[in-house]
């Protein structure tokens, strides 16, 4: 029998034990039908389509767990395109039928994941509470009287109630984090630009981020790594430059003085204080800091010209369909008409001035630990005062994208009565996404909150996140071991995970080897060659797994030092020169993945 929460470890174990994706889909269908919250989904994937997707997956990849997310069911916030399902952004009159998946959905599906439905949201992703939708208000899995958090409300509830292994949300002001806190989940908010937004209905295009709700930090990071990567079709997409943090002796910034605002909720304040003590017990140095410039930056998102981006996203539709908007959403978006181009520049100047003020704070800490939300409210309380109460939720979240930060929201425990959960966030400078993850995972485990609505669930050891720098060994992979490729499972099965995408320096040539199954390339260094480099990935393996892996590499492949275009040298796959004689040179494609796509467009 499957556990209540469908974490990756449990599902992979079920598959290894003989369950099929169709078996899991039948369980999801049954759970979805039995759900007591009718507002989770806007468009559930029809049952027959789900069954067909499961069958197609086993035809495409018959071996269990042979893809990174083989047979993993997930839900998608309904402002993110999924081919075959309408995108509504929680506004029926706005609905359209996308012809293709959003980039992130396409990457997840290629990795073997199965979309179980489109989830409810605050209309046009405008809100942090989950009550601004004509499709109803999804509720906290712990008390139906309380909000679920928004705007990614349905996505969080789908995971927390055991309907999906993970779900996609979006985050402009905190929408990928607040619902995680209210439903005892992890919320992964990547650095802006790390994950592409192509195929996403924007809220504020310049600061929107696609996020992940997951039961554990390890699951969330693994899923984010499948989604991330530069996409030239997204004007705000960026190539990551991973930032490092110390392996020990972390300095964590915490709130002090008048900036500690919980709007009278002493229960959440107590849980925040308890989280600080857990961080201290885990070896962190606690550094009180002045939150003022961060708060002032946060205020710009709704009380500054950035609200005009919300109008830019829907201005044509608003001009003809204003009556189709939720009244609160319409009031917020129409408020953008008060701003002009001068205001936009002045807002930018103000933000950059505040960014300068935050630099001195970052010099003293490695990352911040903040309450995810300082309080929560019932649906009735929220609807009675929707603007003010909603703003309370964003006090500590709104600045993160404006100031180019990564964040991971984690559970922090339940109130004294054991009734409602609260959470904390780790927030770091750009591209500290991976560097923060081990401490976030340790904090989640120390809190002993379970996962989602299952408060007794033990976090799987297999999902533990550790720093590769501690004892993992990096290795460069070139072909069949890349993410989404046929042999990638040989890395993931032994606890390896991807550190980053990379490129060799310009002295490497790539060839398609003859007679290899599955097809493999050969990477050869030619000191006299000058190209544009070859796309590769750097993975990290446990030492024993690395030794076993290297020992079993078949000739003519072997390992040696590969020079990357940033000047670093990493052990990786190389090929004996004689083996490429007569083989097809494919250097012009820039990498193995591009070559496979060219020769097998459906791959």
XYZ file of C-alpha atoms in Angstrom:
603
model
C 0.000 0.000 0.000
C 1.263 3.463 -0.870
C 1.746 6.025 1.902
C -0.524 9.054 2.157
C 2.105 11.366 0.684
C 3.478 10.308 -2.703
C 7.131 11.277 -2.246
C 9.654 10.236 -4.895
C 11.350 7.622 -2.715
C 8.097 5.784 -1.977
C 6.995 5.767 -5.599
C 10.368 4.596 -6.892
C 10.348 1.783 -4.335
C 6.846 0.797 -5.456
C 8.040 0.658 -9.052
C 11.075 -1.427 -8.133
C 8.699 -3.792 -6.308
C 6.636 -4.353 -9.436
C 4.011 -1.613 -9.520
C 3.442 -0.017 -12.911
C 2.693 3.614 -13.791
C -0.833 2.480 -14.641
C -1.205 1.051 -11.117
C -0.158 4.393 -9.620
C -2.442 6.340 -11.930
C -5.397 4.207 -10.827
C -4.584 5.086 -7.225
C -4.368 8.787 -8.124
C -7.709 8.595 -9.937
C -9.324 6.984 -6.903
C -7.834 9.528 -4.511
C -8.874 12.398 -6.722
C -12.454 11.107 -6.824
C -12.495 10.743 -3.026
C -11.121 14.222 -2.323
C -13.340 16.362 -0.104
C -11.995 19.663 -1.448
C -13.784 20.422 -4.736
C -11.705 23.535 -5.433
C -8.269 21.918 -5.907
C -8.504 21.420 -9.666
C -9.850 23.609 -12.410
C -9.314 20.939 -15.082
C -8.449 17.423 -13.942
C -6.787 15.355 -16.644
C -9.509 12.979 -17.904
C -9.142 9.438 -16.578
C -8.698 7.794 -19.961
C -6.000 10.251 -20.939
C -4.165 9.521 -17.686
C -4.315 5.786 -18.396
C -3.137 6.345 -21.964
C -0.203 8.466 -20.728
C 0.818 5.711 -18.309
C 0.712 3.077 -21.042
C 2.653 5.301 -23.448
C 5.349 5.844 -20.846
C 5.933 2.123 -20.351
C 6.164 1.697 -24.127
C 8.673 4.544 -24.408
C 10.743 3.520 -21.378
C 9.887 -0.044 -20.283
C 12.422 -0.358 -17.461
C 11.187 0.885 -14.061
C 12.750 4.172 -12.937
C 14.711 4.397 -16.187
C 13.882 8.107 -16.470
C 14.481 10.646 -13.692
C 10.741 11.036 -12.992
C 9.463 7.761 -14.428
C 5.744 7.486 -13.681
C 5.686 10.369 -11.184
C 2.260 12.114 -11.066
C 2.292 15.895 -10.830
C -0.130 18.815 -10.946
C 0.276 22.128 -12.757
C -0.951 25.563 -11.733
C -3.455 26.752 -14.290
C -1.422 29.668 -15.557
C 1.160 27.239 -16.985
C 0.430 25.649 -20.362
C -0.185 21.922 -20.714
C -0.961 20.747 -24.244
C -4.386 19.138 -24.361
C -5.749 20.982 -21.319
C -7.101 24.557 -21.295
C -5.231 27.368 -19.580
C -7.664 29.618 -17.693
C -5.579 31.591 -15.152
C -8.765 31.134 -13.039
C -10.794 33.293 -15.427
C -13.205 31.261 -17.613
C -13.556 34.013 -20.218
C -9.772 34.156 -20.637
C -9.454 30.414 -21.315
C -7.450 29.220 -24.318
C -6.213 25.866 -25.617
C -2.396 25.794 -25.753
C -0.844 23.971 -28.688
C 2.243 22.878 -26.763
C 3.538 22.462 -23.244
C 5.294 25.199 -21.344
C 9.050 24.562 -21.381
C 9.057 23.340 -17.778
C 6.157 20.942 -18.400
C 7.818 19.596 -21.540
C 11.023 18.906 -19.631
C 9.178 17.149 -16.816
C 7.173 15.025 -19.223
C 10.332 14.087 -21.108
C 11.720 12.928 -17.759
C 8.752 10.581 -17.342
C 6.348 12.607 -15.182
C 2.580 12.492 -15.807
C 0.290 15.546 -15.513
C -2.804 14.730 -13.437
C -4.518 18.097 -13.825
C -4.509 21.893 -13.823
C -4.902 23.424 -10.372
C -6.783 26.387 -8.971
C -5.158 29.740 -8.230
C -5.820 33.304 -7.249
C -7.005 34.750 -10.543
C -4.155 35.844 -12.831
C -1.780 34.844 -10.009
C -2.756 37.996 -8.119
C -2.868 37.190 -4.418
C -1.269 35.158 -1.659
C -4.357 33.664 -0.060
C -6.219 31.354 -2.475
C -9.720 32.877 -2.246
C -9.736 34.943 -5.463
C -11.075 32.377 -7.918
C -14.489 31.724 -9.461
C -13.661 28.018 -9.127
C -13.777 28.215 -5.333
C -11.189 28.529 -2.575
C -8.981 25.497 -1.842
C -8.642 25.068 1.920
C -5.810 24.230 4.270
C -5.496 20.449 4.534
C -5.556 20.869 8.326
C -8.685 22.988 8.727
C -11.209 23.726 5.998
C -12.047 27.056 7.638
C -8.551 28.391 6.873
C -7.048 29.605 3.616
C -4.608 27.385 1.768
C -2.384 30.250 0.730
C -2.062 31.472 -2.819
C -1.836 32.216 -5.548
C -0.676 28.612 -6.119
C -3.425 27.313 -3.840
C -4.588 24.181 -5.638
C -1.035 23.043 -6.361
C -0.056 23.005 -2.689
C -3.246 21.266 -1.583
C -2.858 18.608 -4.294
C 0.549 17.603 -2.933
C -0.304 17.970 0.757
C -3.405 15.804 0.409
C -1.586 13.009 -1.445
C -3.013 13.491 -4.929
C 0.298 14.373 -6.609
C 3.956 13.749 -5.872
C 4.773 17.356 -6.646
C 3.136 20.362 -8.233
C 4.192 23.444 -10.122
C 3.323 26.895 -8.893
C 4.500 30.364 -9.782
C 5.942 32.977 -7.471
C 5.973 36.723 -7.976
C 5.385 37.856 -4.405
C 5.548 34.577 -2.480
C 3.004 32.329 -4.172
C 5.378 29.369 -4.270
C 6.159 29.681 -0.566
C 3.130 30.843 1.463
C 0.969 27.839 0.400
C 3.842 25.540 1.391
C 3.836 26.999 4.911
C 0.083 26.612 5.308
C 0.118 22.971 4.145
C 3.311 21.562 5.759
C 5.262 21.343 2.509
C 8.541 22.425 0.989
C 8.405 25.289 -1.521
C 11.337 25.650 -3.920
C 11.587 29.177 -5.361
C 14.491 29.291 -7.816
C 16.623 32.305 -8.573
C 14.785 34.393 -11.207
C 15.812 33.237 -14.678
C 17.070 29.806 -13.589
C 13.843 28.100 -14.699
C 12.268 29.234 -18.008
C 8.875 30.956 -18.076
C 7.978 30.147 -21.689
C 4.338 29.058 -21.740
C 3.450 30.786 -18.462
C 0.723 33.452 -18.240
C 2.671 36.241 -16.536
C 1.775 38.219 -13.454
C 4.871 40.449 -13.425
C 6.929 39.092 -16.273
C 10.265 40.534 -15.159
C 10.150 38.881 -11.713
C 7.965 35.770 -12.157
C 9.415 32.383 -11.211
C 8.062 28.841 -11.715
C 8.224 26.965 -8.408
C 7.929 23.448 -6.992
C 5.810 22.163 -4.108
C 7.215 18.900 -2.782
C 7.158 16.742 0.358
C 10.917 17.100 0.965
C 13.744 19.430 0.010
C 15.506 16.586 -1.797
C 12.458 15.902 -3.955
C 11.994 19.579 -4.729
C 15.621 20.108 -5.711
C 15.622 17.027 -7.947
C 12.511 18.269 -9.737
C 13.880 21.797 -10.105
C 17.028 20.401 -11.690
C 14.936 18.715 -14.388
C 13.167 22.007 -15.150
C 16.084 24.409 -15.054
C 18.328 25.459 -17.895
C 18.665 28.330 -20.301
C 15.881 28.869 -22.841
C 16.532 31.513 -25.491
C 12.768 31.880 -26.035
C 12.479 33.441 -22.564
C 13.902 36.998 -22.549
C 14.584 36.705 -18.810
C 16.236 33.279 -18.918
C 19.784 33.170 -17.540
C 22.684 30.763 -17.510
C 23.333 29.807 -13.905
C 26.596 30.573 -12.173
C 26.234 28.462 -9.001
C 27.213 30.273 -5.818
C 28.935 28.456 -2.979
C 28.410 28.697 0.761
C 30.687 27.441 3.546
C 30.349 23.737 4.300
C 30.200 24.571 8.002
C 29.936 27.637 10.215
C 27.031 29.133 8.280
C 25.971 32.639 9.313
C 22.199 32.979 9.284
C 20.466 36.339 9.452
C 17.359 36.511 11.665
C 14.863 39.252 12.455
C 15.316 41.590 15.392
C 13.532 44.481 17.088
C 10.684 46.319 15.437
C 11.081 44.328 12.210
C 9.761 41.217 13.978
C 6.133 41.559 12.933
C 3.649 38.709 13.371
C 0.404 40.726 13.433
C -0.427 39.429 16.878
C 0.149 35.747 16.068
C 2.291 34.624 19.004
C 2.067 30.998 17.894
C 3.910 31.685 14.634
C 6.401 33.886 16.458
C 7.138 31.046 18.877
C 7.661 28.637 16.001
C 10.052 31.101 14.365
C 12.045 31.340 17.586
C 12.133 27.540 17.819
C 13.453 27.369 14.262
C 16.248 29.777 15.192
C 17.243 27.463 18.020
C 17.229 24.458 15.671
C 19.513 26.341 13.310
C 21.837 27.106 16.196
C 21.813 23.452 17.261
C 22.776 22.473 13.717
C 25.915 24.581 14.023
C 24.848 27.874 12.452
C 25.908 31.221 13.798
C 22.824 33.355 14.399
C 23.223 36.960 13.242
C 20.412 39.459 13.969
C 20.059 41.875 11.055
C 18.041 44.931 10.106
C 15.259 43.887 7.709
C 14.295 47.486 6.896
C 15.756 47.774 3.353
C 14.335 44.375 2.405
C 10.903 45.388 3.681
C 11.066 48.652 1.789
C 11.954 46.776 -1.397
C 9.055 44.375 -0.755
C 6.637 47.306 -0.556
C 7.510 48.324 -4.119
C 5.915 45.195 -5.561
C 2.334 46.250 -4.799
C 2.795 49.877 -3.791
C 5.042 50.852 -6.655
C 5.103 50.804 -10.456
C 5.670 47.029 -10.662
C 1.924 46.648 -10.319
C 1.784 48.076 -13.843
C 3.357 44.826 -15.076
C 0.182 43.065 -13.994
C -1.774 45.415 -16.253
C 0.689 44.861 -19.097
C 0.018 41.126 -18.909
C -3.769 41.421 -19.385
C -4.462 44.936 -20.667
C -6.184 43.870 -23.892
C -8.358 41.320 -22.128
C -9.191 43.775 -19.340
C -10.298 46.387 -21.883
C -13.043 44.084 -23.178
C -13.761 41.782 -20.225
C -13.430 43.815 -17.039
C -16.603 42.264 -15.599
C -15.009 38.815 -15.794
C -12.347 39.722 -13.224
C -12.522 38.949 -9.546
C -13.332 42.364 -7.988
C -10.224 42.422 -5.794
C -7.962 41.335 -8.649
C -9.487 43.971 -10.942
C -8.988 46.691 -8.323
C -5.310 45.772 -7.934
C -4.626 45.630 -11.661
C -6.555 48.808 -12.471
C -4.536 50.564 -9.794
C -1.667 50.359 -12.254
C -3.242 53.198 -14.262
C -1.988 55.608 -11.613
C 1.610 55.011 -12.721
C 3.423 56.395 -15.747
C 6.835 55.888 -17.318
C 8.464 58.399 -14.986
C 7.141 56.442 -12.015
C 8.602 53.270 -13.488
C 12.077 54.782 -13.706
C 11.823 56.309 -10.260
C 10.732 52.945 -8.894
C 13.741 51.318 -10.495
C 16.029 53.942 -8.971
C 14.466 53.323 -5.575
C 14.931 49.570 -5.895
C 18.592 49.909 -6.852
C 19.210 52.242 -3.924
C 17.675 49.663 -1.600
C 19.710 46.913 -3.241
C 22.843 48.840 -2.342
C 21.680 49.044 1.268
C 21.163 45.295 1.401
C 24.724 44.595 0.237
C 26.136 45.390 3.653
C 23.686 42.890 5.181
C 24.808 40.097 2.856
C 28.431 40.742 3.819
C 27.590 39.647 7.360
C 25.420 36.594 6.612
C 25.360 33.674 4.193
C 21.585 33.621 3.974
C 18.506 34.854 5.807
C 15.963 32.825 7.743
C 12.554 34.497 7.817
C 8.993 33.493 8.672
C 7.351 32.325 5.442
C 4.176 34.089 6.560
C 3.841 35.933 9.871
C 0.265 34.734 10.378
C -2.716 33.027 8.750
C -6.449 33.701 8.522
C -9.740 31.969 7.987
C -11.418 32.269 4.623
C -14.071 34.441 6.238
C -11.481 36.799 7.740
C -9.643 37.070 4.433
C -12.747 37.829 2.419
C -13.802 40.510 4.901
C -10.540 42.450 4.417
C -8.891 41.002 1.287
C -6.252 43.634 0.535
C -4.850 44.243 4.020
C -4.961 40.637 5.213
C -3.331 39.455 1.979
C -0.532 42.001 2.405
C 0.303 40.499 5.800
C 1.178 37.208 4.119
C 3.736 38.896 1.865
C 5.659 40.857 4.466
C 8.696 38.565 4.269
C 8.283 37.158 0.760
C 7.699 40.122 -1.569
C 11.306 41.294 -1.825
C 12.913 38.023 -2.966
C 12.413 38.251 -6.723
C 12.913 42.005 -6.889
C 16.294 41.528 -5.199
C 17.228 38.490 -7.304
C 17.203 35.919 -4.500
C 16.757 32.180 -4.261
C 14.500 30.815 -1.509
C 13.468 27.508 0.018
C 10.403 27.402 2.260
C 10.328 24.578 4.821
C 7.916 23.482 7.547
C 8.646 24.865 11.022
C 6.101 22.992 13.133
C 2.551 23.312 14.409
C 0.962 25.677 16.906
C 0.649 24.734 20.564
C -2.646 22.927 19.985
C -1.157 20.938 17.108
C -3.708 22.508 14.816
C -2.135 24.718 12.152
C 1.378 24.661 10.657
C 3.800 27.505 10.018
C 7.005 27.716 8.038
C 10.307 29.472 7.639
C 12.263 30.413 4.539
C 15.935 30.350 3.781
C 16.660 33.216 1.394
C 20.027 33.662 -0.292
C 21.680 35.699 -3.048
C 21.268 34.711 -6.687
C 22.136 31.103 -7.565
C 22.562 29.870 -3.995
C 19.731 27.456 -4.830
C 21.837 24.321 -4.382
C 24.093 25.724 -1.703
C 21.179 26.381 0.676
C 19.496 23.032 0.098
C 21.498 20.829 2.528
C 20.809 23.139 5.477
C 17.168 23.521 4.467
C 16.849 19.738 4.397
C 18.532 19.411 7.794
C 16.166 22.007 9.257
C 13.118 20.204 7.859
C 14.274 16.899 9.327
C 15.004 18.470 12.706
C 11.509 19.986 12.844
C 9.921 16.494 12.637
C 6.701 17.767 11.065
C 6.089 14.899 8.659
C 5.027 15.681 5.097
C 1.820 17.405 4.063
C -1.220 16.179 5.939
C 0.678 13.115 7.196
C 2.300 14.610 10.291
C 3.750 11.241 11.364
C 5.567 10.498 8.113
C 9.312 10.028 8.371
C 11.364 11.885 5.776
C 13.028 9.250 3.561
C 16.761 8.891 3.962
C 17.102 8.596 0.185
C 15.863 12.170 -0.210
C 18.486 13.613 2.136
C 20.445 16.502 0.606
C 24.124 16.699 1.394
C 26.897 18.929 0.181
C 28.837 17.243 -2.626
C 31.919 19.075 -1.393
C 31.828 16.964 1.777
C 32.764 13.687 0.108
C 31.022 13.388 -3.252
C 33.134 13.093 -6.383
C 32.298 15.224 -9.443
C 32.190 13.640 -12.888
C 31.500 15.119 -16.324
C 28.997 13.190 -18.438
C 28.682 13.727 -22.156
C 26.055 11.475 -23.731
C 23.798 8.645 -22.604
C 24.189 9.607 -18.926
C 22.892 13.153 -19.399
C 19.616 14.169 -17.776
C 16.683 12.547 -19.647
C 19.016 10.160 -21.495
C 18.745 6.339 -21.308
C 21.565 5.703 -18.807
C 20.922 8.661 -16.502
C 19.327 6.282 -13.990
C 22.772 4.746 -13.392
C 23.663 8.031 -11.696
C 20.411 8.751 -9.887
C 20.000 5.218 -8.531
C 23.214 5.439 -6.523
C 22.390 8.816 -5.011
C 24.124 10.998 -7.583
C 22.730 14.335 -8.587
C 23.437 16.995 -11.131
C 25.553 19.911 -10.031
C 25.257 21.988 -13.187
C 25.162 22.173 -16.931
C 28.534 23.116 -18.425
C 30.540 23.328 -21.637
C 34.027 22.118 -22.484
C 36.687 24.468 -23.695
C 37.098 24.859 -27.457
C 39.604 22.010 -27.970
C 37.095 19.131 -27.798
C 35.427 17.268 -30.649
C 32.389 14.999 -30.433
C 31.695 11.870 -32.492
C 28.767 9.446 -32.749
C 30.210 6.007 -31.994
C 29.243 3.106 -34.228
C 27.418 0.062 -32.882
C 26.783 1.230 -29.323
C 23.550 0.343 -27.485
C 22.122 2.634 -26.346
C 23.766 5.124 -28.732
C 26.771 6.876 -27.214
C 29.135 9.636 -28.278
C 32.876 9.845 -27.985
C 34.515 13.021 -26.692
C 38.073 13.565 -27.897
C 40.465 16.385 -27.105
C 42.296 17.811 -30.100
C 44.819 20.524 -29.121
C 44.880 21.790 -32.704
C 41.099 22.160 -32.904
C 39.276 25.389 -32.135
C 35.503 25.107 -31.837
C 32.781 26.401 -29.561
C 32.976 23.685 -26.909
C 30.615 20.780 -26.236
C 27.639 20.828 -23.872
C 28.100 18.495 -20.899
C 26.788 18.069 -17.346
C 28.711 17.867 -14.087
C 27.283 15.291 -11.677
C 28.334 14.299 -8.161
C 28.561 10.686 -6.988
C 29.231 9.098 -3.594
C 32.855 7.843 -3.516
C 31.983 4.126 -3.571
C 29.504 4.633 -6.377
C 32.065 6.661 -8.327
C 34.621 3.854 -8.044
C 32.105 1.226 -9.158
C 30.887 3.438 -11.966
C 34.370 4.104 -13.367
C 35.364 0.451 -13.095
C 32.443 -0.584 -15.292
C 32.862 1.934 -18.111
C 33.185 -0.112 -21.318
C 35.996 0.434 -23.817
C 36.649 2.480 -25.879
C 35.342 4.928 -23.301
C 37.332 5.856 -20.242
C 37.844 8.672 -17.811
C 40.299 11.525 -17.770
C 40.475 15.213 -16.953
C 38.191 17.414 -19.023
C 38.824 21.144 -19.197
C 35.662 23.215 -19.031
C 35.245 26.652 -20.562
C 35.504 28.268 -17.117
C 39.041 26.876 -16.790
C 38.244 24.123 -14.276
C 39.347 20.527 -14.827
C 36.945 17.758 -13.833
C 37.141 13.993 -14.250
C 34.853 12.867 -17.032
C 34.127 10.605 -19.995
C 36.706 10.594 -22.786
C 37.097 8.303 -25.776
C 40.117 6.545 -27.255
C 41.118 8.260 -30.489
C 41.075 5.105 -32.652
C 37.399 4.491 -31.864
C 36.206 7.609 -33.660
C 37.965 6.789 -36.913
C 35.249 6.469 -39.494
C 32.608 7.688 -37.078
C 30.431 10.699 -37.764
C 31.720 13.918 -36.253
C 28.860 15.778 -34.579
C 30.731 18.652 -32.929
C 28.696 21.096 -34.999
C 25.566 20.189 -33.013
C 27.129 21.558 -29.845
C 26.333 18.472 -27.769
C 24.829 15.012 -27.700
C 21.304 16.137 -26.768
C 21.106 18.476 -29.769
C 22.340 15.704 -32.047
C 19.749 13.219 -30.766
C 16.981 15.778 -31.279
C 18.171 16.398 -34.826
C 18.258 12.739 -35.849
C 15.196 11.721 -33.787
C 12.883 14.766 -33.618
C 10.436 12.945 -31.333
C 13.153 12.218 -28.755
